[in-house]
Coordinates of C-alpha atoms and ligand atoms in Angstrom, one line a residue:
X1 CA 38.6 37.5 -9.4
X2 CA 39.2 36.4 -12.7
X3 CA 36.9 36.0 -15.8
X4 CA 37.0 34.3 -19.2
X5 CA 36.9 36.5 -21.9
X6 CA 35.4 34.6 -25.3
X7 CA 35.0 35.8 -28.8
X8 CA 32.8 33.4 -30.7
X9 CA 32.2 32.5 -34.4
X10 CA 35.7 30.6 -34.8
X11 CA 35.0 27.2 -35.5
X12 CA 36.5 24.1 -33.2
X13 CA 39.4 22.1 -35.4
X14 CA 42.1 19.8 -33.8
X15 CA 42.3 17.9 -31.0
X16 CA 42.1 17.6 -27.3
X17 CA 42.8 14.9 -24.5
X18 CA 40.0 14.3 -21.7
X19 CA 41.8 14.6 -18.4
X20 CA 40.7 11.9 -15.6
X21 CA 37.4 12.3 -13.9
X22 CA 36.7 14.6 -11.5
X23 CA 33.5 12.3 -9.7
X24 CA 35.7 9.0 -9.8
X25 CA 39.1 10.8 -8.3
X26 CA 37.1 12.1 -5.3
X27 CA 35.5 9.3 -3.9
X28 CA 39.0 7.3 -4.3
X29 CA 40.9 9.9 -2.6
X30 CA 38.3 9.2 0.5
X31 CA 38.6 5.8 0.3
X32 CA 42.9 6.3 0.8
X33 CA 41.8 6.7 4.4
X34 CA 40.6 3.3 5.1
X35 CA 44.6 2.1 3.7
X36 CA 46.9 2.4 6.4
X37 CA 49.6 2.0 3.0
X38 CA 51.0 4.2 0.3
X39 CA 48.6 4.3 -2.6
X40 CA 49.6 5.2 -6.2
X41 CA 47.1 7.2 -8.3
X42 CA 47.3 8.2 -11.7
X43 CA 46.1 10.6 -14.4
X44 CA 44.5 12.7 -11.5
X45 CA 42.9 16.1 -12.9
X46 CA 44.4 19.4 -11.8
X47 CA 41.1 21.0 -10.2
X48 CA 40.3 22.7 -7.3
X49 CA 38.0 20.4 -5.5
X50 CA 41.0 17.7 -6.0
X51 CA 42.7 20.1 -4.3
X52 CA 40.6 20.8 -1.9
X53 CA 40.2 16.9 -1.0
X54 CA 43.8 16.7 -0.5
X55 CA 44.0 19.3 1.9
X56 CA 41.2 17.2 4.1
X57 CA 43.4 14.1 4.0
X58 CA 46.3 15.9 5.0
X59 CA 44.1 17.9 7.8
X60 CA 43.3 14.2 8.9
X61 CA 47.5 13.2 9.0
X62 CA 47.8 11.7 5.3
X63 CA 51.0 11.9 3.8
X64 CA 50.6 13.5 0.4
X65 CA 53.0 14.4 -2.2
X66 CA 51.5 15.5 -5.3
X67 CA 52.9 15.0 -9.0
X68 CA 52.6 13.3 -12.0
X69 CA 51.4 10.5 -9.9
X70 CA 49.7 11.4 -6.8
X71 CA 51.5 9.2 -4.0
X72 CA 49.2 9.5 -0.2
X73 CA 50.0 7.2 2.5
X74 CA 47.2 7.1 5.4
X75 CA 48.8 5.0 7.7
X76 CA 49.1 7.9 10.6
X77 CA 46.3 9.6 9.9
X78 CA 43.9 10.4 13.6
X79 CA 40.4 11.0 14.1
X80 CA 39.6 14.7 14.2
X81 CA 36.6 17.3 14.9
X82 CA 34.9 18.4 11.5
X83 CA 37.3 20.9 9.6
X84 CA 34.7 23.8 7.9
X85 CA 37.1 22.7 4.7
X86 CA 34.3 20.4 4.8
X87 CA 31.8 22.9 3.7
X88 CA 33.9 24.0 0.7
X89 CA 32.6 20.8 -1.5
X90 CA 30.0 18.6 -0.7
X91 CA 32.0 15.1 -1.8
X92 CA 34.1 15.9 1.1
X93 CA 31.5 14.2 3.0
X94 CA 32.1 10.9 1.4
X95 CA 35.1 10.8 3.8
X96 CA 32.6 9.6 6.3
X97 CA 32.3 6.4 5.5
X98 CA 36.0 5.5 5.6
X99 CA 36.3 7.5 8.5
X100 CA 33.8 5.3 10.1
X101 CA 35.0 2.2 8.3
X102 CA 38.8 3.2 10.0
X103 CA 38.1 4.4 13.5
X104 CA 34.8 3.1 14.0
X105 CA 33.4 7.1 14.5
X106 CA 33.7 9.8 12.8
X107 CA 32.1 13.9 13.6
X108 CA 31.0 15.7 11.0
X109 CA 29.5 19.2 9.5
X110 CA 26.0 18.0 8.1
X111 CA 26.2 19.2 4.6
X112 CA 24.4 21.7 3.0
X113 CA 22.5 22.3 0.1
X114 CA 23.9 23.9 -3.1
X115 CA 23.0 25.8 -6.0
X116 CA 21.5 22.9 -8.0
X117 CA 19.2 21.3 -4.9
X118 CA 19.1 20.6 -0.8
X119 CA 21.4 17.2 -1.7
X120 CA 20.2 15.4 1.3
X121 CA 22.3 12.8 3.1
X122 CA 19.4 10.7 4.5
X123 CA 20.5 7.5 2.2
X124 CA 23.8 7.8 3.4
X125 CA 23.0 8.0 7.3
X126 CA 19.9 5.0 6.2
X127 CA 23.1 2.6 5.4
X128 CA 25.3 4.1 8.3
X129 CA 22.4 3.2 10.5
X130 CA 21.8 -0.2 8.8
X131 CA 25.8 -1.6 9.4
X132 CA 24.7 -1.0 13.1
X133 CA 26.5 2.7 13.5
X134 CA 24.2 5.1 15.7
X135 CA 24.1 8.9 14.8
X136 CA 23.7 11.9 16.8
X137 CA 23.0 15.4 15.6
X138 CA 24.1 18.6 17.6
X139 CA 24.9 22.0 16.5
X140 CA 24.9 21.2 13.0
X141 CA 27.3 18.6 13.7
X142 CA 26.5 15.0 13.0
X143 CA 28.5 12.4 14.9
X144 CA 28.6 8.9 14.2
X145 CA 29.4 6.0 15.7
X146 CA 29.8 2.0 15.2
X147 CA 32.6 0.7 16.5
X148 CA 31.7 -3.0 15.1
X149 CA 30.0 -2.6 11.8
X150 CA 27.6 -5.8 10.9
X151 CA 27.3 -6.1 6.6
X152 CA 23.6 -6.4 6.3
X153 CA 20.9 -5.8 3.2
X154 CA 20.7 -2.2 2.0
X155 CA 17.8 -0.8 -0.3
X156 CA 18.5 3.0 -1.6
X157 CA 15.0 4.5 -1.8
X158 CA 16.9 6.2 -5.1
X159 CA 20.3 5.3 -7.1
X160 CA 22.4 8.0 -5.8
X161 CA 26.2 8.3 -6.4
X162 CA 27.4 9.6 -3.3
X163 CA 24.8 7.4 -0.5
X164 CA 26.5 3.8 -2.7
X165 CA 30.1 5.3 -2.5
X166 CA 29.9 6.2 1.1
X167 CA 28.1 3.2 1.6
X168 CA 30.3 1.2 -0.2
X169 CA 33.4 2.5 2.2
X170 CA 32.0 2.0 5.7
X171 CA 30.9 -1.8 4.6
X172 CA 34.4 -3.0 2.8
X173 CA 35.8 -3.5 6.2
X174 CA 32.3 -4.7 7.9
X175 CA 31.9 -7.7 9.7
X176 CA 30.2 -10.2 6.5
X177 CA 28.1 -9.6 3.9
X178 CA 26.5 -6.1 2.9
X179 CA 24.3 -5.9 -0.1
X180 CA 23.3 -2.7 -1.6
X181 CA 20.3 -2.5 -4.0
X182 CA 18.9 -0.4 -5.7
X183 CA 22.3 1.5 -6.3
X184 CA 23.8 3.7 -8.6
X185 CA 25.6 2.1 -11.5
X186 CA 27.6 5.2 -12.5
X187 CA 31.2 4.4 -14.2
X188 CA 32.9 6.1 -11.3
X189 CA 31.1 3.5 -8.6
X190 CA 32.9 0.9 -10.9
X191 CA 36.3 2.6 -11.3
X192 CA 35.4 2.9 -6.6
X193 CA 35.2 -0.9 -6.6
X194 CA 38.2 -1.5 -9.1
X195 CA 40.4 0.4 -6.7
X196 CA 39.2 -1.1 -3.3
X197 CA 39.1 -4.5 -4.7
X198 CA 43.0 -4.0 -5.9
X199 CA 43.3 -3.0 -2.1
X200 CA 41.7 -5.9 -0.9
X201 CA 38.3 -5.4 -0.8
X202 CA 35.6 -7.9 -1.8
X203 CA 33.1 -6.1 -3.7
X204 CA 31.1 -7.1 -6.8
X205 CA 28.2 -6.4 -8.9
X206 CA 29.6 -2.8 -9.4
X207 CA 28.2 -1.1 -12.3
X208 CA 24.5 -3.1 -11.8
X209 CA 21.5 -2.3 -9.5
X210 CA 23.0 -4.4 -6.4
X211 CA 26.1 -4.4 -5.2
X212 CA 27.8 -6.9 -2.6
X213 CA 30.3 -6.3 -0.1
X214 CA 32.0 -9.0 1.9
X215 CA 33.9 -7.6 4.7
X216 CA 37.9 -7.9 4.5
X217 CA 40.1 -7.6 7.5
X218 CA 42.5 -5.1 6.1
X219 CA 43.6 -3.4 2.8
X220 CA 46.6 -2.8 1.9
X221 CA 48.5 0.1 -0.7
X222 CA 47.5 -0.1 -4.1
X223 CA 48.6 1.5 -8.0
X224 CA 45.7 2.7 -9.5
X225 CA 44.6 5.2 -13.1
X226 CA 41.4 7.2 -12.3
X227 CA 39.3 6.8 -15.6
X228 CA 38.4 9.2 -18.3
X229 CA 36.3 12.1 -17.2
X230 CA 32.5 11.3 -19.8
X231 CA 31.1 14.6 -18.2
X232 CA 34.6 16.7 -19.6
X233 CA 34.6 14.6 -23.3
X234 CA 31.0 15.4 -23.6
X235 CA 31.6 19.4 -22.8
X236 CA 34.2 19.2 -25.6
X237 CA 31.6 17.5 -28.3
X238 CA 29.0 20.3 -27.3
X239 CA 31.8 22.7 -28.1
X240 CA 32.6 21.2 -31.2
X241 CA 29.1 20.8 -32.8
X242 CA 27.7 24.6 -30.9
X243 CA 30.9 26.0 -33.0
X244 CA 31.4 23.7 -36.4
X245 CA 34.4 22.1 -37.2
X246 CA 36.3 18.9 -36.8
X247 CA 37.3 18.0 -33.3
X248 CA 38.7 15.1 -32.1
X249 CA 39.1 13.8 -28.4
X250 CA 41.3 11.2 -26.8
X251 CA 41.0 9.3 -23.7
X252 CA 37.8 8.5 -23.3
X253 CA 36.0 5.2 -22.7
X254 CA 33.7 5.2 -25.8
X255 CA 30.8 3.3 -23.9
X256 CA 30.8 5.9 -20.7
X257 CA 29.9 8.8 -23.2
X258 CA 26.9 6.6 -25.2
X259 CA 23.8 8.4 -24.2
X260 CA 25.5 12.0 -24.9
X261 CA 27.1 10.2 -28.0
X262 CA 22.7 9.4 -28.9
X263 CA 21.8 12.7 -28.4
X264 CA 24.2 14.4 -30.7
X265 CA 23.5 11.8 -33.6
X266 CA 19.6 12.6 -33.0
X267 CA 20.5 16.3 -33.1
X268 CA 22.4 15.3 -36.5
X269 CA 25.8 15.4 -35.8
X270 CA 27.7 13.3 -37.2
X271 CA 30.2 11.3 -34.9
X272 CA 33.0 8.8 -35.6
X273 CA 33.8 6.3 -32.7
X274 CA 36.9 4.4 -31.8
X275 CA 37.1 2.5 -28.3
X276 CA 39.0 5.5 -26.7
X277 CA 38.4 8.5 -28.7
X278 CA 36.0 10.1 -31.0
X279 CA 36.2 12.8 -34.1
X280 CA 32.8 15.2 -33.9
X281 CA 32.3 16.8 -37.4
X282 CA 29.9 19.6 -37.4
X283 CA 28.5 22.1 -39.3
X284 CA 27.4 24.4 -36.2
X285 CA 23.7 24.0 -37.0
X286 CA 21.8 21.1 -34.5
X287 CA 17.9 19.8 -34.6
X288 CA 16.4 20.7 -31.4
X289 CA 15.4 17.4 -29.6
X290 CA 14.1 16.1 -26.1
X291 CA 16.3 15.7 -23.5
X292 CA 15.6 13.7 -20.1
X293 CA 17.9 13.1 -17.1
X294 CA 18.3 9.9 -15.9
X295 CA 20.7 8.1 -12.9
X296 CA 23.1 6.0 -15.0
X297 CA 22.8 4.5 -17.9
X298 CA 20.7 7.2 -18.5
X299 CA 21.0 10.7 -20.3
X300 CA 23.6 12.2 -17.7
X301 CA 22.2 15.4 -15.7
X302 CA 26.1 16.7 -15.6
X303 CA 25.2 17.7 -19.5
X304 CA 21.9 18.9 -18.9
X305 CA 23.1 22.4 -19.1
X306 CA 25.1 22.2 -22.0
X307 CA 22.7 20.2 -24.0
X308 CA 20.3 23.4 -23.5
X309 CA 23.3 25.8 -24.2
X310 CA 23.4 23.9 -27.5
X311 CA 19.5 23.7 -28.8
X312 CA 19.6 27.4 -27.3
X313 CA 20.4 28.1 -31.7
X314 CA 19.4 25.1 -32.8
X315 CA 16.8 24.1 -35.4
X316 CA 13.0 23.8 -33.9
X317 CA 12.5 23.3 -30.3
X318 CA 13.6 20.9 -27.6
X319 CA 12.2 20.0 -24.1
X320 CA 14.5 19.5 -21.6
X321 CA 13.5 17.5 -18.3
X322 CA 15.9 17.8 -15.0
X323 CA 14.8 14.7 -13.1
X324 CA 17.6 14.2 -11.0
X325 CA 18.0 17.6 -9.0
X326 CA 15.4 20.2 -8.4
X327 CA 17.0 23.4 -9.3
X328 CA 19.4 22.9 -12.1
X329 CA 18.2 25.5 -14.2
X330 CA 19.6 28.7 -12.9
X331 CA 21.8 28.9 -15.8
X332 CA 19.0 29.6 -18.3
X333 CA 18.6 33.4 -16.7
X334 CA 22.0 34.0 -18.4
X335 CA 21.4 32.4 -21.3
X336 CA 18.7 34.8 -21.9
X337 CA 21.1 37.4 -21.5
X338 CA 22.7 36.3 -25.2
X339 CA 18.9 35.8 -27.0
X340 CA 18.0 32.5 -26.0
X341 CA 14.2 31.6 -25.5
X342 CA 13.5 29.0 -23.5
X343 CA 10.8 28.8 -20.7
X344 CA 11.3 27.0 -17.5
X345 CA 8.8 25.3 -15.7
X346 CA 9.4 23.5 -12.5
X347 CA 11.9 20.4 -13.7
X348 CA 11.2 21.2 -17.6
X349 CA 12.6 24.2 -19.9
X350 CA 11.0 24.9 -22.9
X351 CA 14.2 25.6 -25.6
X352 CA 12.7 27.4 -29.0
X353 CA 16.2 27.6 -30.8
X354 CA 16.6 31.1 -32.2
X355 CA 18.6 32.4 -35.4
X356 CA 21.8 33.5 -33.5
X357 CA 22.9 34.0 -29.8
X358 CA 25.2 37.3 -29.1
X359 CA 27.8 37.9 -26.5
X360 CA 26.9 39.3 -23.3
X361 CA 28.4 39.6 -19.6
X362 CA 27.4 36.7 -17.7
X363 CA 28.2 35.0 -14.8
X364 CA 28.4 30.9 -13.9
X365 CA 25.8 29.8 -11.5
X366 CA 27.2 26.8 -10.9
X367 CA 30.2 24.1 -12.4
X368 CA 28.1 23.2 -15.3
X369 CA 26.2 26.3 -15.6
X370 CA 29.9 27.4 -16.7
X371 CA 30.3 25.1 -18.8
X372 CA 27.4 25.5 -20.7
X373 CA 27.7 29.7 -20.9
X374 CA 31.4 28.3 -22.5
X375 CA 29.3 26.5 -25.3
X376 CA 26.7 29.5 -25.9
X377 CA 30.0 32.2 -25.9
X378 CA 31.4 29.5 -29.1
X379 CA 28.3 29.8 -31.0
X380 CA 27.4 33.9 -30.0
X381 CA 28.2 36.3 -32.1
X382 CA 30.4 39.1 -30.4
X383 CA 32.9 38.6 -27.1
X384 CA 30.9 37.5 -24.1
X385 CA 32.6 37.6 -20.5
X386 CA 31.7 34.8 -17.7
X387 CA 32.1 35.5 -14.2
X388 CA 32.5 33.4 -11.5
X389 CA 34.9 30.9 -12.9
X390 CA 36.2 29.3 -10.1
X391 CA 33.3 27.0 -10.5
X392 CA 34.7 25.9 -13.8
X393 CA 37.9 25.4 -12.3
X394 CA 36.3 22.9 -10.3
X395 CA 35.5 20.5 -12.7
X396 CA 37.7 21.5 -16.1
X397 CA 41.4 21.0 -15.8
X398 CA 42.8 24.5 -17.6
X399 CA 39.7 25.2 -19.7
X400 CA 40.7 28.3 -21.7
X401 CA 44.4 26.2 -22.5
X402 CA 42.6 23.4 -24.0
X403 CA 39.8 25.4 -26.2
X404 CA 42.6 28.0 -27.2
X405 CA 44.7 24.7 -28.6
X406 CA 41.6 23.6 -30.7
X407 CA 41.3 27.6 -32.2
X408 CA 38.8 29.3 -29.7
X409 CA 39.3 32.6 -29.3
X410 CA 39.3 32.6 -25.3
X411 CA 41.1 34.3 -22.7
X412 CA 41.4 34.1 -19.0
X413 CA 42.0 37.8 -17.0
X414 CA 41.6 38.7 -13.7
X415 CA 40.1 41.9 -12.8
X416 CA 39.5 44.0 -9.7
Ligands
EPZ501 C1 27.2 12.9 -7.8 O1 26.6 13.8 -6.8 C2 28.1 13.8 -8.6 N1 29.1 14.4 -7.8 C3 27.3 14.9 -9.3 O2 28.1 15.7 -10.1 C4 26.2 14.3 -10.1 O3 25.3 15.3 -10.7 C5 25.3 13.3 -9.3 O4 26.2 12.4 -8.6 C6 24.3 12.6 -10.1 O5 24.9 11.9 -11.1 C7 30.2 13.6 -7.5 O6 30.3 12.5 -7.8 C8 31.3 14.3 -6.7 P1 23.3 11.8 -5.8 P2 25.8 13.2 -5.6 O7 23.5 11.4 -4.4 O8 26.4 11.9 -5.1 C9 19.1 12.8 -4.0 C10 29.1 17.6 -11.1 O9 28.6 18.5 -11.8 N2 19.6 12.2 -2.7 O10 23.2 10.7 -6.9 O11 25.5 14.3 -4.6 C11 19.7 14.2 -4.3 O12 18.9 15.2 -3.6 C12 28.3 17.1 -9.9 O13 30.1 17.0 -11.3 C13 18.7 12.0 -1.7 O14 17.6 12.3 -1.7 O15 24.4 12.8 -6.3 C14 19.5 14.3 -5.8 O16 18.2 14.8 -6.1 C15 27.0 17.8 -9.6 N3 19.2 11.5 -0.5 C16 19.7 12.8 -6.3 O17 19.5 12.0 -5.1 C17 20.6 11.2 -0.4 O18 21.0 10.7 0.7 C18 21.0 12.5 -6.9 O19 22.0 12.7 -5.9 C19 21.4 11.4 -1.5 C20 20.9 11.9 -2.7

């Protein structure tokens, strides 16, 4: 067990680089299994779900050797029973669509829910169904089937990430045409598409409402750099402007981080943009304002929490409202811990910022959650220890290493 020990007050100066995203290496990782090739990836984040990924692909017969560029051959993998690996993180289920897309069927654990909402996969299974691939559920196990997948017309009662990506796999190999509409139009669908189309896949519209698939016979190996993690650079410019100081951060693609970039400049910090970095100067003091989550390009839910960890001592109050998962605010029960006074009702939390937050033994409810207790320890007064950090070592790539460089008084320990 280990714990992140942070003494807040110090203000943020120097800078920090934004490793590759977490939510666009994961569904590219999946889609290695439909290349029966060696496929070069770069700038891939250290973190345990990527970890965790790459032990699925190797469960399955992929040939992985890890370094500072990630080089997996699938050409042997086999069709396998569901590994309970599975159940460790929930985008290990976008391997079903290039499972099915490579073998025609594929058997797998029905996800669960998580911390943050029941995450259904109906829209996947509606778009499984729709290529022509029948399902059967037993045991908790869900297998499915489709030996000769048909592209056909695809409408996604709601834009979500994972239903286009698997989606997106099982139809790049279809027989003709699939369109998918209504579809998310996250950054990470586009950096999906960038990386199939180099393997040979025909997809465009990525990045819009509706995206079209022409089938391609086969794909082959492919070089590809995962893009900048926007959820990471936007924890760091929470950190900056929750503590004060001058903080600058590299590698980022300026127009992925615009709605959190909005919010910030509402809040009145001020913000100086180049095309791939940005220098946050702040005075630690924000203006509470109204914050609503959105699929993209809207405001992202990924910052939800931090956003509320930042108006938690800010100026006046702010409404936040989750609109994108249904229980996203467990968080705000250890926030409370430190002085904070928000209310939560249903999908909105009422954030009255107070005078000053103090340090206080928490615990992470989830990856986020973590993030955002990080940003109220920075602005407490006092040392405050978070628990449960492996759910920050999902999503940030050595956390503590990276704060401690820009002057935050934070340590990792273990304890019994
Ligand atoms: C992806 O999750 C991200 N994860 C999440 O990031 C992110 O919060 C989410 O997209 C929204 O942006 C990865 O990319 C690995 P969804 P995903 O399918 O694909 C409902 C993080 O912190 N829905 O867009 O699971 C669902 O219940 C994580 O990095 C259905 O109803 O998100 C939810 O309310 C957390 N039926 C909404 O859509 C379905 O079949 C959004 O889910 C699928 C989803």
């Amino acid at each position: 067990m280990e714990k992140l020990i942070i003494n807040g007050g110090n203000k943020i100066n120097g800078t920090v680089r934004v490793s590759g995203s977490k939510n666009a290496v994961l569904p590219i990782l999946a889609a290695t299994l439909l290349i029966p090739d060696t496929c070069y990836i770069y700038n891939v984040p250290a973190l345990r779900d990527v970890y965790t990924m790459l032990e699925l692909l190797k469960y399955y017969g992929a040939d992985v050797e890890a370094g500072e560029c990630l080089k997996i051959n699938c050409s042997n993998i086999q069709n396998r029973p569901p590994s309970a690996m599975v159940r460790d993180i929930r985008a290990s289920f976008l391997i079903v669509g290039a499972l099915l897309g490579r073998f025609g069927r594929v058997s797998m654990f029905m996800p669960g829910g998580c911390k943050i909402g029941q995450r259904p996969v109906d829209l996947h299974l509606k778009g499984f169904g729709a290529l022509g691939a029948s399902q059967s559920l037993e045991g908790g196990i869900i297998d499915i089937s489709g030996k000769y997948l048909n592209g056909r017309e695809i409408y996604l009662d709601f834009p979500s990430v994972g239903a286009t990506e698997n989606i997106m796999l099982a139809s790049v190999t279809a027989k003709g045409r699939t369109i998918i509409s209504n579809c998310a139009a996250e950054p990470e669908i586009i950096d999906l598409a960038n990386f199939l189309n180099k393997a040979g896949a025909k997809i465009t519209g990525a990045g819009s409402d509706t995206i079209v698939v022409e089938g391609a016979p086969a794909l082959s190996g492919v070089s590809h750099s995962i893009i900048p993690d926007r959820i990471e650079a936007g924890t760091f410019m929470l950190a900056a402007a929750a503590a004060g100081g001058e903080c600058r951060i590299e590698n980022i693609m300026i127009d992925h981080i615009r709605p959190v970039m909005s919010k910030l400049r509402e809040m009145e910090v001020d913000i100086k943009e180049e095309e791939n970095a940005l220098t946050v100067y702040a005075d630690g003091i924000v203006v509470n304002t109204d914050i609503k989550t959105l699929p993209y390009p809207g405001f992202p839910t990924d910052m939800q929490a931090q956003f509320t960890a930042l108006m938690a001592k800010g100026l006046g109050t702010g409404i936040v409202n989750e609109t994108v998962f249904e229980n996203r605010f467990m968080y705000v029960g250890e926030l409370i811990k430190m002085g904070a006074n928000i209310t939560v009702e249903g999908k909105l939390a009422v954030v009255r910022g107070v005078e000053g937050l103090a340090g206080a033994e928490v615990n992470a409810t989830d990856l986020r959650a973590g993030a955002a207790l990080i940003i109220s320890a920075l602005a407490a007064e006092g040392k405050t220890e978070i628990g449960n950090i492996h759910y920050i070592d999902r999503g940030y790539e050595e956390i503590e290493k990276k704060l401690s460089a820009l002057g935050c008084k934070i340590k990792r320990v273990k304890c019994p």
